Coordinates of C-alpha atoms and ligand atoms in Angstrom, one line a residue:
M22 CA 23.9 51.2 -42.4
N23 CA 21.1 50.2 -44.6
T24 CA 19.5 46.8 -43.9
P25 CA 18.0 44.7 -46.8
Q26 CA 14.4 45.4 -47.1
N27 CA 11.6 42.9 -47.8
E28 CA 8.1 43.3 -49.0
S29 CA 6.8 41.4 -45.9
D30 CA 8.6 43.7 -43.4
S31 CA 6.8 45.7 -40.8
L32 CA 7.6 49.4 -40.9
A33 CA 8.5 52.0 -38.2
V34 CA 8.0 55.8 -38.6
V35 CA 10.2 57.6 -36.0
G36 CA 11.0 61.3 -35.6
L37 CA 14.7 62.1 -35.9
Q38 CA 14.8 65.5 -34.2
W39 CA 12.9 66.9 -31.3
G40 CA 9.6 66.1 -32.4
D41 CA 7.0 67.5 -34.7
E42 CA 8.7 66.4 -37.9
G43 CA 5.5 65.5 -39.7
K44 CA 5.2 61.9 -38.4
G45 CA 1.4 61.8 -38.5
K46 CA 1.3 62.9 -42.1
I47 CA 3.7 60.2 -43.1
V48 CA 2.0 57.4 -41.0
D49 CA -1.5 58.4 -42.6
L50 CA 0.2 58.3 -46.1
L51 CA 1.7 54.8 -45.6
A52 CA -1.2 53.3 -43.6
P53 CA -3.1 51.6 -46.3
D54 CA -0.3 49.2 -46.9
F55 CA -0.4 47.9 -43.3
A56 CA -3.0 45.9 -41.3
A57 CA -2.5 47.8 -38.0
I58 CA -0.9 51.1 -36.9
V59 CA 0.6 50.7 -33.5
R60 CA 1.6 53.3 -31.0
Y61 CA 4.4 52.0 -28.7
N62 CA 5.5 55.0 -26.5
G63 CA 4.5 58.3 -25.1
G64 CA 1.1 59.4 -24.5
A65 CA -1.1 62.5 -25.1
N66 CA 2.2 64.6 -25.2
A67 CA 2.1 63.8 -28.9
G68 CA 0.4 65.8 -31.3
H69 CA 0.3 64.4 -34.8
S70 CA -1.5 66.4 -37.5
V71 CA -3.0 64.7 -40.6
V72 CA -4.5 67.0 -43.4
V73 CA -6.7 65.5 -45.9
G74 CA -8.3 67.6 -48.6
G75 CA -7.6 70.7 -46.5
K76 CA -9.4 69.2 -43.4
R77 CA -7.0 69.1 -40.4
F78 CA -7.1 66.4 -37.8
A79 CA -5.0 66.5 -34.6
L80 CA -4.3 63.2 -33.0
H81 CA -2.7 62.7 -29.5
L82 CA -3.3 59.1 -28.4
V83 CA -5.2 57.6 -31.2
P84 CA -2.9 56.2 -34.0
S85 CA -2.6 58.4 -37.1
G86 CA -4.0 55.4 -39.3
V87 CA -7.5 55.9 -37.9
L88 CA -8.5 57.8 -41.0
R89 CA -7.8 54.7 -43.2
P90 CA -10.7 52.4 -42.6
S91 CA -8.7 49.2 -43.5
C92 CA -6.4 49.5 -40.5
D93 CA -6.6 48.4 -36.9
S94 CA -5.5 51.2 -34.5
I95 CA -3.6 49.8 -31.7
I96 CA -2.4 51.6 -28.5
G97 CA 0.3 49.4 -27.3
N98 CA 1.4 48.4 -23.7
G99 CA 4.3 51.0 -23.8
V100 CA 2.0 53.9 -24.0
V101 CA 0.7 55.9 -21.0
V102 CA -3.0 56.5 -21.6
D103 CA -4.9 59.4 -20.2
P104 CA -8.5 57.9 -20.5
E105 CA -10.0 61.4 -20.3
Q106 CA -8.1 62.5 -23.3
L107 CA -8.6 59.3 -25.2
L108 CA -12.3 59.5 -24.8
K109 CA -12.4 63.2 -25.9
E110 CA -10.5 62.3 -28.8
L111 CA -12.5 59.3 -29.9
D112 CA -15.8 61.6 -29.4
G113 CA -14.2 64.4 -31.5
L114 CA -13.1 62.0 -34.3
T115 CA -16.5 60.3 -34.3
E116 CA -18.3 63.7 -34.7
Q117 CA -16.0 64.4 -37.6
G118 CA -17.4 61.1 -39.3
I119 CA -14.3 59.0 -38.6
D120 CA -14.8 55.4 -37.8
C121 CA -13.1 54.5 -34.5
S122 CA -14.5 51.0 -34.0
R123 CA -11.0 49.6 -34.7
V124 CA -9.3 51.5 -32.0
V125 CA -8.2 49.1 -29.2
V126 CA -5.9 49.8 -26.2
S127 CA -3.5 47.4 -24.3
S128 CA -4.8 46.2 -20.9
R129 CA -1.1 46.6 -19.9
A130 CA -0.8 50.1 -20.8
H131 CA -0.5 52.5 -17.8
V132 CA -3.1 55.1 -17.0
V133 CA -2.4 58.8 -16.5
M134 CA -4.3 59.8 -13.3
P135 CA -5.3 63.3 -12.5
Y136 CA -2.6 63.3 -9.7
H137 CA 0.0 62.6 -12.5
K138 CA -1.0 65.8 -14.3
A139 CA -1.2 67.8 -11.1
E140 CA 2.3 66.6 -10.2
D141 CA 3.7 67.2 -13.7
A142 CA 2.6 71.0 -13.6
A143 CA 3.6 71.3 -9.9
R144 CA 7.1 69.9 -10.4
E145 CA 7.7 72.3 -13.5
K146 CA 6.4 75.3 -11.4
A147 CA 8.5 74.3 -8.4
L148 CA 11.7 73.9 -10.4
A149 CA 11.4 77.2 -12.2
E150 CA 9.8 79.4 -9.4
S151 CA 10.7 78.0 -6.0
L152 CA 14.0 76.3 -6.8
G153 CA 15.4 78.4 -9.5
I154 CA 16.3 75.4 -11.7
K155 CA 15.7 75.1 -15.3
A156 CA 12.3 73.4 -15.8
V157 CA 12.0 70.7 -18.7
G158 CA 9.2 72.7 -20.3
T159 CA 6.9 69.5 -20.4
T160 CA 3.6 69.4 -22.2
G161 CA 1.9 69.1 -18.8
R162 CA 0.2 65.8 -19.7
G163 CA 1.4 63.9 -16.8
I164 CA 3.9 61.8 -18.7
G165 CA 7.0 61.8 -16.5
P166 CA 4.9 61.1 -13.3
A167 CA 2.9 58.3 -15.0
Y168 CA 6.0 56.6 -16.2
A169 CA 7.7 56.9 -12.8
E170 CA 4.6 55.3 -11.3
K171 CA 4.8 52.4 -13.7
V172 CA 8.2 51.7 -12.5
Q173 CA 7.2 52.0 -8.9
R174 CA 4.9 49.2 -9.5
S175 CA 2.5 48.7 -6.5
S176 CA 0.6 52.0 -6.9
A177 CA 0.4 52.0 -10.7
V178 CA -3.1 51.6 -12.4
R179 CA -3.0 49.7 -15.8
V180 CA -5.7 50.2 -18.3
G181 CA -6.9 46.7 -17.6
D182 CA -7.3 47.6 -13.8
L183 CA -10.1 50.0 -14.7
L184 CA -12.3 46.9 -14.9
R185 CA -11.2 45.5 -11.6
P186 CA -12.9 47.7 -8.9
D187 CA -11.2 46.2 -5.7
W188 CA -7.8 46.2 -7.2
L189 CA -8.2 49.6 -8.8
R190 CA -9.3 51.3 -5.4
E191 CA -6.2 49.7 -3.8
R192 CA -3.8 51.0 -6.4
I193 CA -5.4 54.6 -6.0
R194 CA -5.1 54.4 -2.4
A195 CA -1.4 53.3 -2.5
A196 CA -0.6 56.1 -4.9
L197 CA -2.4 58.8 -2.8
A198 CA -0.4 57.7 0.4
F199 CA 2.6 59.0 -1.3
K200 CA 1.1 61.8 -3.7
R201 CA -1.1 63.5 -1.2
P202 CA 1.7 65.2 1.0
V203 CA 3.5 66.1 -2.2
L204 CA 0.4 67.6 -4.0
E205 CA -0.8 69.4 -0.6
R206 CA 2.7 71.0 -0.4
W207 CA 3.1 72.0 -4.1
A208 CA -0.4 72.0 -5.8
P209 CA -2.8 73.0 -2.9
D210 CA -5.5 73.8 -5.3
E211 CA -5.7 70.3 -6.8
T212 CA -8.1 68.9 -4.2
D213 CA -9.9 66.7 -6.7
A214 CA -6.6 65.0 -7.8
I215 CA -6.2 63.6 -4.3
D216 CA -9.9 62.8 -3.5
E217 CA -9.9 59.0 -3.3
D218 CA -13.6 58.4 -3.9
K219 CA -13.9 60.9 -6.7
L220 CA -10.8 59.2 -8.4
F221 CA -12.2 55.9 -8.1
E222 CA -15.7 56.9 -9.5
L223 CA -13.9 58.7 -12.3
A224 CA -11.8 55.7 -13.2
I225 CA -14.6 53.3 -13.0
S226 CA -16.6 55.6 -15.4
W227 CA -13.6 55.4 -17.8
G228 CA -13.6 51.6 -17.6
E229 CA -17.2 51.4 -18.4
R230 CA -16.8 53.5 -21.6
L231 CA -13.5 51.8 -22.8
K232 CA -14.1 48.2 -21.8
D233 CA -14.9 46.9 -25.5
R234 CA -11.6 48.5 -26.5
I235 CA -9.3 47.0 -23.8
T236 CA -7.5 43.9 -24.8
D237 CA -4.3 42.2 -24.9
T238 CA -2.8 43.9 -27.9
T239 CA 0.4 41.8 -27.9
I240 CA -1.7 38.8 -29.0
L241 CA -3.5 40.8 -31.6
L242 CA 0.0 42.0 -33.1
H243 CA 1.3 38.3 -33.1
D244 CA -2.0 37.1 -34.8
H245 CA -1.4 39.7 -37.6
L246 CA 2.2 38.6 -37.9
D247 CA 1.3 34.9 -38.0
S248 CA -1.0 35.7 -40.8
G249 CA 1.7 37.4 -42.9
R250 CA 0.3 40.8 -42.3
R251 CA 2.4 43.8 -41.8
L252 CA 2.4 46.3 -38.9
L253 CA 3.3 50.0 -38.9
F254 CA 4.7 51.3 -35.7
E255 CA 4.1 55.1 -35.3
G256 CA 6.8 56.6 -32.9
A257 CA 5.6 59.5 -30.8
N258 CA 8.0 62.2 -29.6
A259 CA 11.3 61.7 -31.2
T260 CA 14.8 60.4 -31.1
L261 CA 16.5 63.4 -29.4
L262 CA 13.7 63.4 -26.7
D263 CA 14.4 59.7 -25.9
V264 CA 14.9 59.0 -22.3
D265 CA 18.0 57.1 -22.7
H266 CA 19.5 58.6 -26.0
G267 CA 18.2 62.1 -26.2
T268 CA 19.4 65.3 -24.6
Y269 CA 18.7 64.2 -21.0
P270 CA 17.2 65.7 -18.7
F271 CA 15.5 67.8 -21.4
V272 CA 13.8 64.7 -22.9
T273 CA 10.5 62.9 -22.5
S274 CA 10.2 59.7 -20.3
S275 CA 10.0 56.9 -22.8
N276 CA 12.1 55.2 -25.5
A277 CA 10.8 57.3 -28.4
C278 CA 13.1 56.0 -31.0
A279 CA 12.8 52.7 -32.8
L280 CA 14.7 50.9 -29.8
G281 CA 11.4 51.3 -27.9
I282 CA 9.3 49.3 -30.4
P283 CA 9.9 45.6 -29.0
S284 CA 9.4 46.6 -25.3
G285 CA 6.5 49.0 -25.9
S286 CA 4.6 46.6 -28.1
G287 CA 5.6 43.0 -27.5
V288 CA 7.1 42.0 -30.9
P289 CA 10.6 40.9 -31.6
A290 CA 13.0 43.6 -32.9
D291 CA 13.7 41.8 -36.2
V292 CA 10.0 42.2 -37.3
V293 CA 10.8 45.8 -38.3
G294 CA 12.7 45.7 -41.3
R295 CA 11.9 49.2 -42.6
I296 CA 12.7 52.1 -40.4
V297 CA 11.6 55.4 -41.8
G298 CA 13.1 58.3 -40.1
I299 CA 11.2 61.7 -40.4
A300 CA 13.3 65.0 -40.5
K301 CA 12.2 68.5 -41.3
A302 CA 14.4 70.5 -43.6
Y303 CA 15.2 72.5 -40.5
Q304 CA 15.2 72.1 -36.7
T305 CA 12.5 72.7 -34.3
R306 CA 12.2 72.2 -30.5
V307 CA 9.5 72.9 -27.9
G308 CA 10.4 73.3 -24.2
A309 CA 13.8 73.6 -22.8
G310 CA 17.3 72.1 -23.6
P311 CA 20.2 72.6 -25.9
M312 CA 19.7 73.3 -29.6
P313 CA 22.9 74.2 -31.2
T314 CA 21.6 75.7 -34.5
E315 CA 18.8 77.7 -32.8
L316 CA 18.0 81.0 -34.6
T317 CA 16.8 83.7 -32.4
D318 CA 16.7 86.3 -35.2
S319 CA 14.3 87.5 -38.0
I320 CA 15.1 84.3 -40.1
G321 CA 13.9 82.2 -37.3
D322 CA 10.8 84.2 -37.0
A323 CA 10.1 83.9 -40.6
I324 CA 10.5 80.0 -40.7
R325 CA 8.3 79.8 -37.7
E326 CA 5.4 81.9 -39.4
R327 CA 5.9 80.1 -42.9
G328 CA 6.0 76.7 -41.2
R329 CA 3.1 77.5 -38.7
E330 CA 5.5 76.2 -36.0
F331 CA 3.1 76.4 -33.0
G332 CA 2.6 73.2 -30.9
T333 CA -0.2 70.9 -31.8
T334 CA -0.6 69.8 -28.3
T335 CA 0.1 73.0 -26.3
G336 CA 0.0 75.8 -28.8
R337 CA 3.4 76.9 -27.7
P338 CA 5.7 78.6 -30.3
R339 CA 8.3 76.2 -31.4
R340 CA 12.1 77.1 -31.3
I341 CA 13.6 77.2 -34.8
G342 CA 17.1 76.4 -36.1
W343 CA 18.9 75.5 -39.2
L344 CA 19.1 71.7 -40.1
D345 CA 21.6 70.0 -37.8
L346 CA 23.2 67.2 -39.9
V347 CA 25.5 66.2 -37.0
A348 CA 22.4 65.3 -34.9
L349 CA 20.6 63.9 -37.9
R350 CA 23.4 61.4 -38.6
Y351 CA 23.4 60.4 -34.9
S352 CA 19.7 59.8 -34.9
A353 CA 19.7 57.9 -38.3
R354 CA 22.5 55.5 -36.8
L355 CA 20.7 55.1 -33.5
N356 CA 17.5 54.1 -35.1
G357 CA 19.2 52.2 -38.1
V358 CA 17.0 54.1 -40.4
T359 CA 16.6 52.6 -43.9
E360 CA 15.3 55.8 -45.5
I361 CA 14.6 59.3 -44.6
V362 CA 11.5 61.5 -45.3
L363 CA 12.4 65.1 -45.5
T364 CA 9.4 67.3 -44.5
L365 CA 8.5 70.9 -44.7
L366 CA 11.1 71.6 -47.6
D367 CA 8.5 74.2 -48.9
V368 CA 8.8 76.3 -45.6
L369 CA 12.5 77.1 -46.9
A370 CA 11.3 78.6 -50.3
G371 CA 12.2 82.2 -50.5
F372 CA 15.3 82.5 -48.4
D373 CA 18.6 83.8 -50.0
E374 CA 20.6 81.0 -48.4
I375 CA 20.1 78.1 -46.4
K376 CA 22.6 76.7 -43.8
L377 CA 23.3 73.2 -42.9
C378 CA 25.4 72.5 -39.7
T379 CA 28.0 70.1 -40.8
A380 CA 30.3 70.0 -37.7
Y381 CA 30.5 71.2 -34.1
E382 CA 33.3 73.1 -32.3
I383 CA 33.6 72.1 -28.7
D384 CA 36.3 73.5 -26.6
G385 CA 38.1 74.8 -29.7
K386 CA 38.1 71.3 -31.5
Q387 CA 36.0 70.4 -34.4
T388 CA 34.0 67.2 -34.4
T389 CA 31.3 65.6 -36.5
H390 CA 30.1 63.4 -33.7
F391 CA 27.0 64.3 -31.8
T392 CA 26.8 64.2 -28.0
P393 CA 23.3 63.9 -26.4
D394 CA 25.0 65.3 -23.2
A395 CA 23.1 68.4 -22.4
C396 CA 25.9 70.2 -20.8
T397 CA 28.3 69.7 -23.4
L398 CA 25.7 70.5 -26.2
E399 CA 25.1 73.8 -24.6
S400 CA 28.8 74.9 -25.3
V401 CA 28.6 73.7 -28.9
K402 CA 29.5 76.2 -31.7
P403 CA 27.8 75.1 -34.9
I404 CA 30.0 75.0 -38.1
Y405 CA 27.8 75.6 -41.2
D406 CA 27.9 75.0 -45.0
T407 CA 25.8 77.8 -46.8
L408 CA 23.9 76.9 -49.8
P409 CA 22.0 79.1 -52.3
G410 CA 18.3 79.3 -51.4
F411 CA 15.3 78.7 -54.0
D412 CA 12.8 81.3 -54.7
D413 CA 10.0 79.3 -56.3
E414 CA 7.1 77.9 -54.2
I415 CA 7.4 74.1 -54.4
T416 CA 4.0 73.3 -52.9
E417 CA 2.7 71.9 -56.3
A418 CA 5.8 69.9 -57.1
R419 CA 5.2 66.2 -57.3
S420 CA 8.4 64.9 -58.6
M421 CA 12.0 65.7 -58.1
E422 CA 12.4 66.9 -61.5
S423 CA 9.9 69.7 -60.9
L424 CA 11.9 71.1 -57.8
P425 CA 14.3 73.9 -58.5
A426 CA 17.9 72.8 -58.9
N427 CA 19.0 74.4 -55.5
A428 CA 16.3 72.4 -53.6
R429 CA 17.6 69.3 -55.3
T430 CA 21.1 70.0 -54.3
L431 CA 20.0 70.6 -50.7
I432 CA 18.5 67.2 -50.7
E433 CA 21.6 65.6 -52.2
R434 CA 23.8 67.1 -49.6
I435 CA 21.7 65.8 -46.8
E436 CA 21.6 62.4 -48.2
N437 CA 25.3 62.2 -48.7
Y438 CA 26.2 63.5 -45.3
V439 CA 23.9 61.1 -43.4
G440 CA 24.5 58.3 -45.7
V441 CA 20.8 57.2 -46.0
P442 CA 18.5 57.8 -49.1
I443 CA 15.6 60.3 -49.0
S444 CA 12.6 58.4 -50.1
M445 CA 9.9 61.2 -49.9
V446 CA 10.0 64.9 -49.7
G447 CA 7.2 66.8 -48.2
V448 CA 6.1 70.1 -49.8
G449 CA 3.0 70.9 -47.9
P450 CA 0.7 69.6 -45.1
D451 CA -1.8 67.8 -47.2
R452 CA -1.5 64.1 -47.7
E453 CA -1.3 64.8 -51.4
Q454 CA 1.6 67.2 -51.1
T455 CA 4.5 64.7 -51.1
I456 CA 7.0 63.9 -53.5
M457 CA 7.7 60.1 -53.8
V458 CA 11.2 59.5 -54.8
Q459 CA 10.5 55.9 -56.0
S460 CA 14.0 55.3 -57.5
R461 CA 15.9 55.8 -54.3
A462 CA 14.3 53.4 -51.8
G463 CA 11.8 50.6 -51.6
A464 CA 9.0 53.0 -50.6
G465 CA 5.6 51.3 -50.5
T466 CA 2.7 52.1 -52.7
V467 CA 0.8 55.1 -51.6
D468 CA -2.9 55.7 -52.7
Ligands
GDP519 P1 4.3 65.1 -35.7 O1 4.2 65.4 -34.3 O2 5.7 64.6 -36.1 O3 3.2 64.3 -36.4 O4 4.1 66.7 -36.4 P2 3.1 67.8 -36.0 O5 1.9 67.4 -36.7 O6 3.2 68.1 -34.7 O7 3.7 68.8 -36.8 C1 4.0 68.9 -38.2 C2 3.2 70.2 -38.8 O8 3.7 70.3 -40.1 C3 1.8 69.9 -38.9 O9 1.0 71.1 -38.8 C4 1.6 69.3 -40.2 O10 0.3 69.5 -40.9 C5 2.6 70.1 -41.0 N1 3.4 69.4 -42.2 C6 3.7 68.0 -42.2 N2 4.5 67.9 -43.4 C7 4.6 69.2 -44.0 C8 5.2 69.6 -45.3 O11 5.9 68.9 -45.9 N3 5.0 70.9 -45.5 C9 4.3 71.8 -44.5 N4 4.2 73.1 -44.9 N5 3.7 71.3 -43.6 C10 3.8 70.1 -43.2
IMO520 P1 5.2 64.5 -31.1 O1 5.0 63.3 -31.2 C1 7.6 68.0 -29.7 C2 8.9 67.6 -25.5 C3 8.2 68.7 -24.5 C4 9.2 68.7 -23.4 C5 9.9 67.4 -23.2 C6 9.1 66.7 -22.1 O2 4.2 65.5 -31.5 O3 6.4 64.9 -32.1 P2 6.8 65.7 -21.7 O4 5.4 66.3 -21.6 O5 6.9 64.5 -22.6 O6 7.3 65.3 -20.3 O7 7.7 66.8 -22.2 O8 9.4 66.8 -24.4 N1 7.8 66.8 -26.2 C7 7.6 67.0 -27.5 N2 8.0 68.0 -28.3 N3 6.8 67.0 -30.0 C8 6.4 66.1 -29.2 O9 5.7 65.0 -29.7 C9 6.7 66.0 -27.9 N4 6.6 65.3 -26.8 C10 7.3 65.7 -25.7 O10 8.0 69.8 -25.1 O11 10.4 69.5 -23.9
MG521 MG1 3.7 66.9 -33.0

């Protein structure tokens, strides 16, 4: 499964579970080795936390390399951009003393308009309350409706269109022709979201503020590559939320796994030689959908409290489960991961025993193959291996040798099952709280 790695390879960081694996922390850690950090999918549904010297930064649209002054921060064409959120985030970071002058956004990225956010909320409410159908539990950031508009074409607004008033007004008018009846029926209070003049003025004001950052980012990426510089692609959301390969329909609306990189950024697939999959030492999920190893007992509550498992974007409590190795191996294969970073291991300290799901029972038959089919996955009975826990706090550990033996055994069991080396282990949220397992993978230098 592992592909040969080359020092000149670009790298991808992707989530292997249902999001919030700690991608932001690892992107920030690796960033100094790369010329540019590139978002290729998703939008402000992502919430990536980076903690430096105890100070916490929450990033939604701005790539997690922004704290590293040597890196370009590139929002690629595959992202759906809410300019309101982007401007707020840039202002907030600037106030915190972060230099945002190298943040650029693709002119071909699509704009999340207020009517997309209104539609997102209205659809979720209508499904749950009026139709009695299980809602997806979206972040409410307008992601699904914005991607749907992109595929519809003629009514979509691209970031570059914010600088073309006549064209912009036509797009908004076309969109409203179809949105207005829907929103008047399902979101009657959202009058501003269907007011053509107000929307046009708002969009023009976004364009004025963003104009120096809007560019053809694909050209920038190719220039970097032609000069021998390496890129780091930052996945948002995660593999099991991928619109094609995740637990559909309980997924997001983009290709969140590494397969989305070429289309979402405009670089050929073979540019990315190192694919770093991020996995928590347990499982979390926000929103609805199947989760075979979910814990609804006091152990789940304890993990949630210890891991501070509340959403970075919405503040919702995350659902908790034991680590699902069946799902993890599926994600590793799908992405072609060359190494795994195991995060939040410190959260599992203090439990008498730790469980690993090593097989599923479906209709009385055991299998080690994952299925992303949500209906089948709902009926899965997880089969566990139980390992002894470790009592010691490990937040100060900086080497494998300083970990308790039972923690090392856990790591080895995961590696052996998935068949991919673990190159780093997270023992706390801070940039420094990371064990580099140098001997097991070609991990880059980290300052
Ligand atoms: P992302 O969306 O994948 O970037 O992850 P989030 O930032 O949404 O959620 C991960 C949470 O875990 C954040 O609060 C991080 O600060 C925190 N975190 C990351 N790695 C570790 C770790 O190894 N240990 C602990 N205790 N927290 C971590
Ligand atoms: P990061 O990048 C966790 C989930 C939502 C919901 C589903 C669809 O921080 O890991 P959407 O708003 O995208 O239409 O919601 O996907 N979801 C995430 N869950 N972390 C994320 O991003 C997520 N992005 C989307 O909770 O279940
Ligand atoms: Mg997150």
